[in-house]
Short mmCIF file of C-alpha atoms in Angstrom, two decimals:
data_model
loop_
_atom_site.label_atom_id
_atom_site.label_comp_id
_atom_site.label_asym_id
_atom_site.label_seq_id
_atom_site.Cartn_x
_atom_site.Cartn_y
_atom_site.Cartn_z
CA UNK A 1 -61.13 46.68 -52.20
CA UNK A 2 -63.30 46.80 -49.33
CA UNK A 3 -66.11 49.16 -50.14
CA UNK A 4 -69.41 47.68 -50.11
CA UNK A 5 -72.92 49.78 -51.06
CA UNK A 6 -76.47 49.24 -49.91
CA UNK A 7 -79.49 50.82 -51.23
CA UNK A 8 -77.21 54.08 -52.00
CA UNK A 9 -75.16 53.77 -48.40
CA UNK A 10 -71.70 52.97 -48.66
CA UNK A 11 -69.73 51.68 -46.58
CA UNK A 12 -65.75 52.08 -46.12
CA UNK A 13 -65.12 48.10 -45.25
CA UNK A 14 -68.33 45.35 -44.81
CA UNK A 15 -67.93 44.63 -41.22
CA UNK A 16 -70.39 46.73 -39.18
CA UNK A 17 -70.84 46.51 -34.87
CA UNK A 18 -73.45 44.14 -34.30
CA UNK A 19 -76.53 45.38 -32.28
CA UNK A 20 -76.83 44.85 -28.72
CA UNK A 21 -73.05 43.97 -28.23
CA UNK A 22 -71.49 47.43 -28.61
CA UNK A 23 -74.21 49.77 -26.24
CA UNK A 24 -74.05 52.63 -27.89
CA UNK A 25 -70.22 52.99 -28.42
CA UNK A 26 -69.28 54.64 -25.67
CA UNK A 27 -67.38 52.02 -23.11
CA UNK A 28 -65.81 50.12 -26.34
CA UNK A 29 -64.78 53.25 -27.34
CA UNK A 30 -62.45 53.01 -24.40
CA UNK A 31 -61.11 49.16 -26.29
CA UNK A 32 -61.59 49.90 -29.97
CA UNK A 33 -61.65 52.62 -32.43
CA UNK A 34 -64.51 52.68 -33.47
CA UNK A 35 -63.81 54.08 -37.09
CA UNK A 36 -62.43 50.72 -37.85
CA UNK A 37 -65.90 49.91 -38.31
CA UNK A 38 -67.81 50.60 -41.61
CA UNK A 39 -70.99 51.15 -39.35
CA UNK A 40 -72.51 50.33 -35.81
CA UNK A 41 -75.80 49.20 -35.83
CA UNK A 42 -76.97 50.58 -31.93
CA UNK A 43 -78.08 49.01 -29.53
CA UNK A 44 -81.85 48.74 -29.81
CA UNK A 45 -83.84 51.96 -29.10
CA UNK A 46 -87.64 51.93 -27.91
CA UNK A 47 -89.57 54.67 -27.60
CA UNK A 48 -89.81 55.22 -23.83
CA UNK A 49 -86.73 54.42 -21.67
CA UNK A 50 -86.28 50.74 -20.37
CA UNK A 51 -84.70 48.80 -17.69
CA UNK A 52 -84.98 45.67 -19.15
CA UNK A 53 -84.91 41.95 -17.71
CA UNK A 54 -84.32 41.07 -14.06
CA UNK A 55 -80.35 39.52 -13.37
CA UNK A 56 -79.21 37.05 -14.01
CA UNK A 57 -79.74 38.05 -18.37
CA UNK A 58 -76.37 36.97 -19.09
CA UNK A 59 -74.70 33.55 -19.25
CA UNK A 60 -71.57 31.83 -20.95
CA UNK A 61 -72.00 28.17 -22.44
CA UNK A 62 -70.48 25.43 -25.27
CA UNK A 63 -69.47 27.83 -28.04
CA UNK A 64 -71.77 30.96 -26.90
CA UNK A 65 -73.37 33.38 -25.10
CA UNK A 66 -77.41 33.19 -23.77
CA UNK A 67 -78.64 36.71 -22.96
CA UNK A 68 -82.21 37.82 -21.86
CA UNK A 69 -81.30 41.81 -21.64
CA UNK A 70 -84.56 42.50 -22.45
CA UNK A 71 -84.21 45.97 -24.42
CA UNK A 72 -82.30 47.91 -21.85
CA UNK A 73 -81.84 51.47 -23.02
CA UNK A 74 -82.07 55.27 -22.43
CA UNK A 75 -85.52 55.70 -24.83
CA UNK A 76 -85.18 57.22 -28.11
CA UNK A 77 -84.96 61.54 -26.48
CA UNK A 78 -81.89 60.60 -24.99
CA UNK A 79 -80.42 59.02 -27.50
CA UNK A 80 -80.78 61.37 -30.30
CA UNK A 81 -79.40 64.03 -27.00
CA UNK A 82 -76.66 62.16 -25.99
CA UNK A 83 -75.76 59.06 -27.74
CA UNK A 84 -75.83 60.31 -31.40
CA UNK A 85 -73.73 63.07 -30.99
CA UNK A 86 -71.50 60.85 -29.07
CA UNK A 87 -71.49 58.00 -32.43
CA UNK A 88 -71.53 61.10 -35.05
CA UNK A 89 -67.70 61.86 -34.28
CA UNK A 90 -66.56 58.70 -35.56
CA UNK A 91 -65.85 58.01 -39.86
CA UNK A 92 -68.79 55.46 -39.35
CA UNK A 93 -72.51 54.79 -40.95
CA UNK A 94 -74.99 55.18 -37.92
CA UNK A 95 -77.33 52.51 -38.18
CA UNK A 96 -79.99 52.97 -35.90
CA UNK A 97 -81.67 49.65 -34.72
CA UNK A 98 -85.46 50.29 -33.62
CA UNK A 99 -87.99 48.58 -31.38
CA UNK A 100 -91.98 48.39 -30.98
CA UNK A 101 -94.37 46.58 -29.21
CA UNK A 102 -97.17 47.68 -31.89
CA UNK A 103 -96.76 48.25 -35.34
CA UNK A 104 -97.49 52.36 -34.22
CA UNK A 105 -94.41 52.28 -32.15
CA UNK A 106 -92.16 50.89 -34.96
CA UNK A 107 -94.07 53.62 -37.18
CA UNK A 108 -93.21 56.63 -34.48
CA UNK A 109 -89.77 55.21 -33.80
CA UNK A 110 -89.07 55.65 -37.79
CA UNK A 111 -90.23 59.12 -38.31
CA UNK A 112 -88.37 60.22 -35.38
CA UNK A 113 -85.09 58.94 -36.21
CA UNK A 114 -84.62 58.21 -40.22
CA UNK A 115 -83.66 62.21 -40.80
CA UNK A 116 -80.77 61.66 -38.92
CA UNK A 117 -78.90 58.72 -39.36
CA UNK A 118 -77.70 56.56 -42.11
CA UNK A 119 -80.15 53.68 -41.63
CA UNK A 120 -82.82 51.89 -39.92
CA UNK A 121 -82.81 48.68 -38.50
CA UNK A 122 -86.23 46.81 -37.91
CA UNK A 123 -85.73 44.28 -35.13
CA UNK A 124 -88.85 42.63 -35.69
CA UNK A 125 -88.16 40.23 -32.45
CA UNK A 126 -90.10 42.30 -30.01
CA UNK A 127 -93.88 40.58 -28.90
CA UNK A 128 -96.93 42.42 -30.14
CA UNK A 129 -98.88 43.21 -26.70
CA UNK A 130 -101.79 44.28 -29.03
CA UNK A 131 -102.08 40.21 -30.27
CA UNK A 132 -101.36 37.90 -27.54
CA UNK A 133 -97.48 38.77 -27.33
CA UNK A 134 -96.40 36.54 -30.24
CA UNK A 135 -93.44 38.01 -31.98
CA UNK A 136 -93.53 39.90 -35.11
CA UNK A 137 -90.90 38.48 -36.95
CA UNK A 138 -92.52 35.14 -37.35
CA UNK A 139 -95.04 35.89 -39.19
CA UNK A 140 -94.49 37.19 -42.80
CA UNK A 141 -98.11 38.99 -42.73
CA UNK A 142 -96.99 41.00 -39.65
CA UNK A 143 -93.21 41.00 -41.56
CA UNK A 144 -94.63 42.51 -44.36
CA UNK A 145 -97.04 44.97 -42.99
CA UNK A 146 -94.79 46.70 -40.54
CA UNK A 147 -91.78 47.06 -42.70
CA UNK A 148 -94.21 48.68 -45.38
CA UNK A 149 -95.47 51.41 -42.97
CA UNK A 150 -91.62 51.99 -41.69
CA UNK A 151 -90.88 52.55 -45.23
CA UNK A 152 -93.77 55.02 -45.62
CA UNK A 153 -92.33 57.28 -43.57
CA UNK A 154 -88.56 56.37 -43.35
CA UNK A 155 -86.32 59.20 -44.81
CA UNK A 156 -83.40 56.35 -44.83
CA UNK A 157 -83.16 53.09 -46.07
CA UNK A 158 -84.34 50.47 -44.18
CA UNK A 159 -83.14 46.90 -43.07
CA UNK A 160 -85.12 44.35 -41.46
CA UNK A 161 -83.31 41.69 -39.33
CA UNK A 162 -84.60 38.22 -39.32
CA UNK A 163 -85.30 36.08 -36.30
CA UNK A 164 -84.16 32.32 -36.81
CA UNK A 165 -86.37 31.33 -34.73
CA UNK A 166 -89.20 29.86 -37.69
CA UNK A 167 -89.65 27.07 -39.88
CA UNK A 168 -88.40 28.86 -42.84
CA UNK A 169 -86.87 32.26 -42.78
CA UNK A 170 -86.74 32.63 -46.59
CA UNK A 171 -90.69 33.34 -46.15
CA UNK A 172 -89.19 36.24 -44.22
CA UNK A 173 -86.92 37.62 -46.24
CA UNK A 174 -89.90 37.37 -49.12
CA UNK A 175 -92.42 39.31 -47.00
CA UNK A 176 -89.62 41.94 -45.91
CA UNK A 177 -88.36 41.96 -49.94
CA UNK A 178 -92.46 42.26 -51.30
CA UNK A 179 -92.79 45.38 -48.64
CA UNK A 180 -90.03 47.23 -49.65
CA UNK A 181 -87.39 46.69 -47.10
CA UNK A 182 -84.24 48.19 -48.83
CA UNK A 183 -81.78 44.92 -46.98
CA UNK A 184 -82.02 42.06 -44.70
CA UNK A 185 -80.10 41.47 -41.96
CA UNK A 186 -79.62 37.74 -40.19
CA UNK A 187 -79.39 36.14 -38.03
CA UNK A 188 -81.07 37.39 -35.15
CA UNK A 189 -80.15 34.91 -31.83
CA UNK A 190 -81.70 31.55 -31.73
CA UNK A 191 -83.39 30.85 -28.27
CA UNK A 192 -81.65 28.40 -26.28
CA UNK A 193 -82.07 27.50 -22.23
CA UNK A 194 -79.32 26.85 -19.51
CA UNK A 195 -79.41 25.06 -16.28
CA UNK A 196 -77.49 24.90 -13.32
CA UNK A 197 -77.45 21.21 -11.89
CA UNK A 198 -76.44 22.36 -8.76
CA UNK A 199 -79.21 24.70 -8.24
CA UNK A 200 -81.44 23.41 -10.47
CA UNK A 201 -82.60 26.67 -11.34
CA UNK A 202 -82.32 28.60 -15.12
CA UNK A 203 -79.49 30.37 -15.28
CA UNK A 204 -81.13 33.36 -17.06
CA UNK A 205 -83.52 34.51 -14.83
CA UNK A 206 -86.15 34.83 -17.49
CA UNK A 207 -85.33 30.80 -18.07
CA UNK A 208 -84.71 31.29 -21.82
CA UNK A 209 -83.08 33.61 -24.11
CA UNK A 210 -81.05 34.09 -27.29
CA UNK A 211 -77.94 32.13 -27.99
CA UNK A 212 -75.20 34.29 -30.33
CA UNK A 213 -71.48 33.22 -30.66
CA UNK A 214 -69.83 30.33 -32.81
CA UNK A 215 -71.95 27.56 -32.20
CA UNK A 216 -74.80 29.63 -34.41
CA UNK A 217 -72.32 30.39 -37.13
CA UNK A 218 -73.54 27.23 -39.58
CA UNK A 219 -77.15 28.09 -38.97
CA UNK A 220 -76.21 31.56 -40.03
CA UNK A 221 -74.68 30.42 -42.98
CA UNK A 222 -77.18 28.40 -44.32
CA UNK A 223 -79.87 31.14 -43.66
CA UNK A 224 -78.25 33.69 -45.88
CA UNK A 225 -77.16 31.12 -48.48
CA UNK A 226 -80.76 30.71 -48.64
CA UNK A 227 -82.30 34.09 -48.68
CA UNK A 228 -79.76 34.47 -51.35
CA UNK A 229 -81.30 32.17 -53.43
CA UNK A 230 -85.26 33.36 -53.20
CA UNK A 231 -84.40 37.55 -53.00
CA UNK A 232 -82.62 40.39 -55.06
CA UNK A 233 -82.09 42.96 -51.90
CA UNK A 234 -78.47 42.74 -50.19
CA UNK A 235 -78.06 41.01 -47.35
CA UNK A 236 -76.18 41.76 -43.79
CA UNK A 237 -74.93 38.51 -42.15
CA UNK A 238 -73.96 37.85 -38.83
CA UNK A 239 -73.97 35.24 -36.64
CA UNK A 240 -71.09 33.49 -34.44
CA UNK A 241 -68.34 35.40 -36.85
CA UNK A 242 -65.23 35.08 -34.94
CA UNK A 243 -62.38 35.54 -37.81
CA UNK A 244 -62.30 36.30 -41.45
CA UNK A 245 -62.76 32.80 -42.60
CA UNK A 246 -65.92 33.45 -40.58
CA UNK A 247 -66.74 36.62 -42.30
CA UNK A 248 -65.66 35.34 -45.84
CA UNK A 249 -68.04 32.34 -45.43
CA UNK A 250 -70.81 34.65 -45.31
CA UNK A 251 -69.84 36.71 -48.30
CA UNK A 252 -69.78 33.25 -50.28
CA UNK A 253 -73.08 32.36 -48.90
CA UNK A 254 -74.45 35.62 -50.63
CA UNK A 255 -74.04 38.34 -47.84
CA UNK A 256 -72.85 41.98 -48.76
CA UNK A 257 -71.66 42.95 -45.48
CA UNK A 258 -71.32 41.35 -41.83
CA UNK A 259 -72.10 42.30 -38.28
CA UNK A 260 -69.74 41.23 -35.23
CA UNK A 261 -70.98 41.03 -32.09
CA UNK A 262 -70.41 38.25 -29.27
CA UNK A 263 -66.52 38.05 -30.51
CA UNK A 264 -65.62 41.69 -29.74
CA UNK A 265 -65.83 40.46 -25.73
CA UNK A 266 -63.00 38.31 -26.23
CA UNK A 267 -61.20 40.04 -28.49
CA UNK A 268 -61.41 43.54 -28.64
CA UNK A 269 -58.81 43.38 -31.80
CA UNK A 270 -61.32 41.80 -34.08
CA UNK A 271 -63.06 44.11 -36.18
CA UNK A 272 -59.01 44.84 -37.15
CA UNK A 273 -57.90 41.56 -37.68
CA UNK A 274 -61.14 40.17 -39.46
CA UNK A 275 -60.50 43.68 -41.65
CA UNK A 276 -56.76 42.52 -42.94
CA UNK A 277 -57.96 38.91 -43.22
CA UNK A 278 -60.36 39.93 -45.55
CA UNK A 279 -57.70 41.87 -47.40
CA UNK A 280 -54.98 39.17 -47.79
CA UNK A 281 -57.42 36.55 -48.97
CA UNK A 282 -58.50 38.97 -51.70
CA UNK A 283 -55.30 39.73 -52.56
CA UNK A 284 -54.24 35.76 -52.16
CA UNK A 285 -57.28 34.69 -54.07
CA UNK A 286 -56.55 36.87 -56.99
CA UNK A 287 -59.91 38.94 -56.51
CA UNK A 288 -60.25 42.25 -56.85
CA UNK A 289 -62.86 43.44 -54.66
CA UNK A 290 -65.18 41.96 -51.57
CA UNK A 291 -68.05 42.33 -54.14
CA UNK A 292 -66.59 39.40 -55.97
CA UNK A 293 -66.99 37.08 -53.15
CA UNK A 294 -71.12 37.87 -52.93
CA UNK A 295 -72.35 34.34 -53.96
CA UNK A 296 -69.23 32.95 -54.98
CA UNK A 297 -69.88 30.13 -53.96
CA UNK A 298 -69.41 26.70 -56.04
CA UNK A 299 -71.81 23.91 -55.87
#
């Protein structure tokens, strides 16, 4: 009932760990088990190890969460040494979300890690140093040419996740779709900004960053309802889901599968819950399978 399939992966349930909210499994482990999941997408993995942002990179506002981590993680050696072992125990597709700052580094990051996981995901949020630090994902030229050399050398399929952050992300999902990419995956944060009146001082320390949680969830929705409409390739929604009417919103806007991120820090039961939700509505609604929700939708 449950079982959803992209580009030849399948997946137990649709709901998959969002990047950047789970680490790399290890201290939500400790919460939640983790085979609940039908896959973790990782938290993002660069080449060299990173630090990340200075603190403050975190803060809680109206419906959301603003964070500026800025990459944070081990660097892809000790990942494949000591975090994929770690994620390979679990009954769970590994998908392994990867980071450049040149279209070389997304290249290298891909031949070093497709052999040995499920599937890729191309954050394409990162700045290119090599052109004046504007992000990748905004621009379908850069979209398209870096997810066709990823899928040059990827031995897995590939999914590219979408920034909102542009004027129209179908143009995105087009370039990503005309290249090859095997999915999509959206919505990536939207950048937002904080204050403190008392202080009047940011209260990210990099003064803005990306906003995730419910107050994004109708953005997200009409995003994917309109990729849906303008490409063939499945599509991975996410985005402020914080219960199965959440997650079954998504499926009716056209998405194959979900990601939950910012709602698994309040409630550590939620990949269960969203799970059986899922389930009864099906079973409520007189359909047969999650696939019969993709697009459902009536106008």
């Amino acid at each position: 009932m449950l079982e959803v399939e992209i580009s030849g992966v399948k997946f137990k349930n649709p709901i998959i760990a969002a990047s950047g909210t789970f680490g790399f499994g290890r201290e939500f482990s400790k919460l939640i088990d983790l085979n609940l999941f039908g896959g973790i997408s990782t938290k993002g993995i660069t080449l060299k190890k990173r630090t990340g942002n200075p603190q403050p990179r975190l803060c809680e506002v109206y419906g959301g969460i603003i964070n500026s981590v800025g990459l944070e993680n081990p660097g892809v050696e000790a990942f494949l040494n000591e975090e994929l072992p770690f994620l390979r125990r679990f009954d769970t597709k590994i998908i392994a979300n990867i980071n450049g700052f040149s279209k070389e580094e997304f290249v290298e990051l891909a031949k070093i890690v497709s052999p040995l996981v499920d599937m890729l995901e191309v954050n394409l949020s990162c700045p290119n140093v090599k052109e004046g630090g504007m992000v990748f994902g905004k621009d379908p030229d850069k979209v398209y040419e870096i997810t066709k050399e990823v899928k040059k050398v990827s031995a897995c399929p590939v999914i590219v996740k979408l920034t909102p952050n542009v004027t129209d992300i179908t143009e995105l999902a087009k370039a990503a779709e005309k290249a090859g990419a095997d999915a999509i995956s959206l919505i990536n944060t939207i950048s937002a900004m904080a204050i403190d009146i008392e202080t009047r001082r940011p209260l990210i320390k990099m003064v803005t960053g990306g906003l995730s949680g419910p107050a994004i969830k109708p953005i997200a929705i009409r995003m994917v309802y309109e990729c849906f409409q303008k490409v063939k390739i499945p599509i991975i929604g996410m985005g402020g889901i914080m219960s199965y009417k959440d997650a079954i919103e998504f499926f009716l806007a056209g998405a194959t599968a979900i990601q939950i991120g910012t709602v698994n820090f309040v409630n550590p039961n939620a990949v269960s819950e969203i799970q059986k939700g899922i389930e009864n509505y099906l079973k409520n609604h007189g359909f047969e399978s999650v696939k019969d929700l993709i697009g459902n939708i009536i106008i």
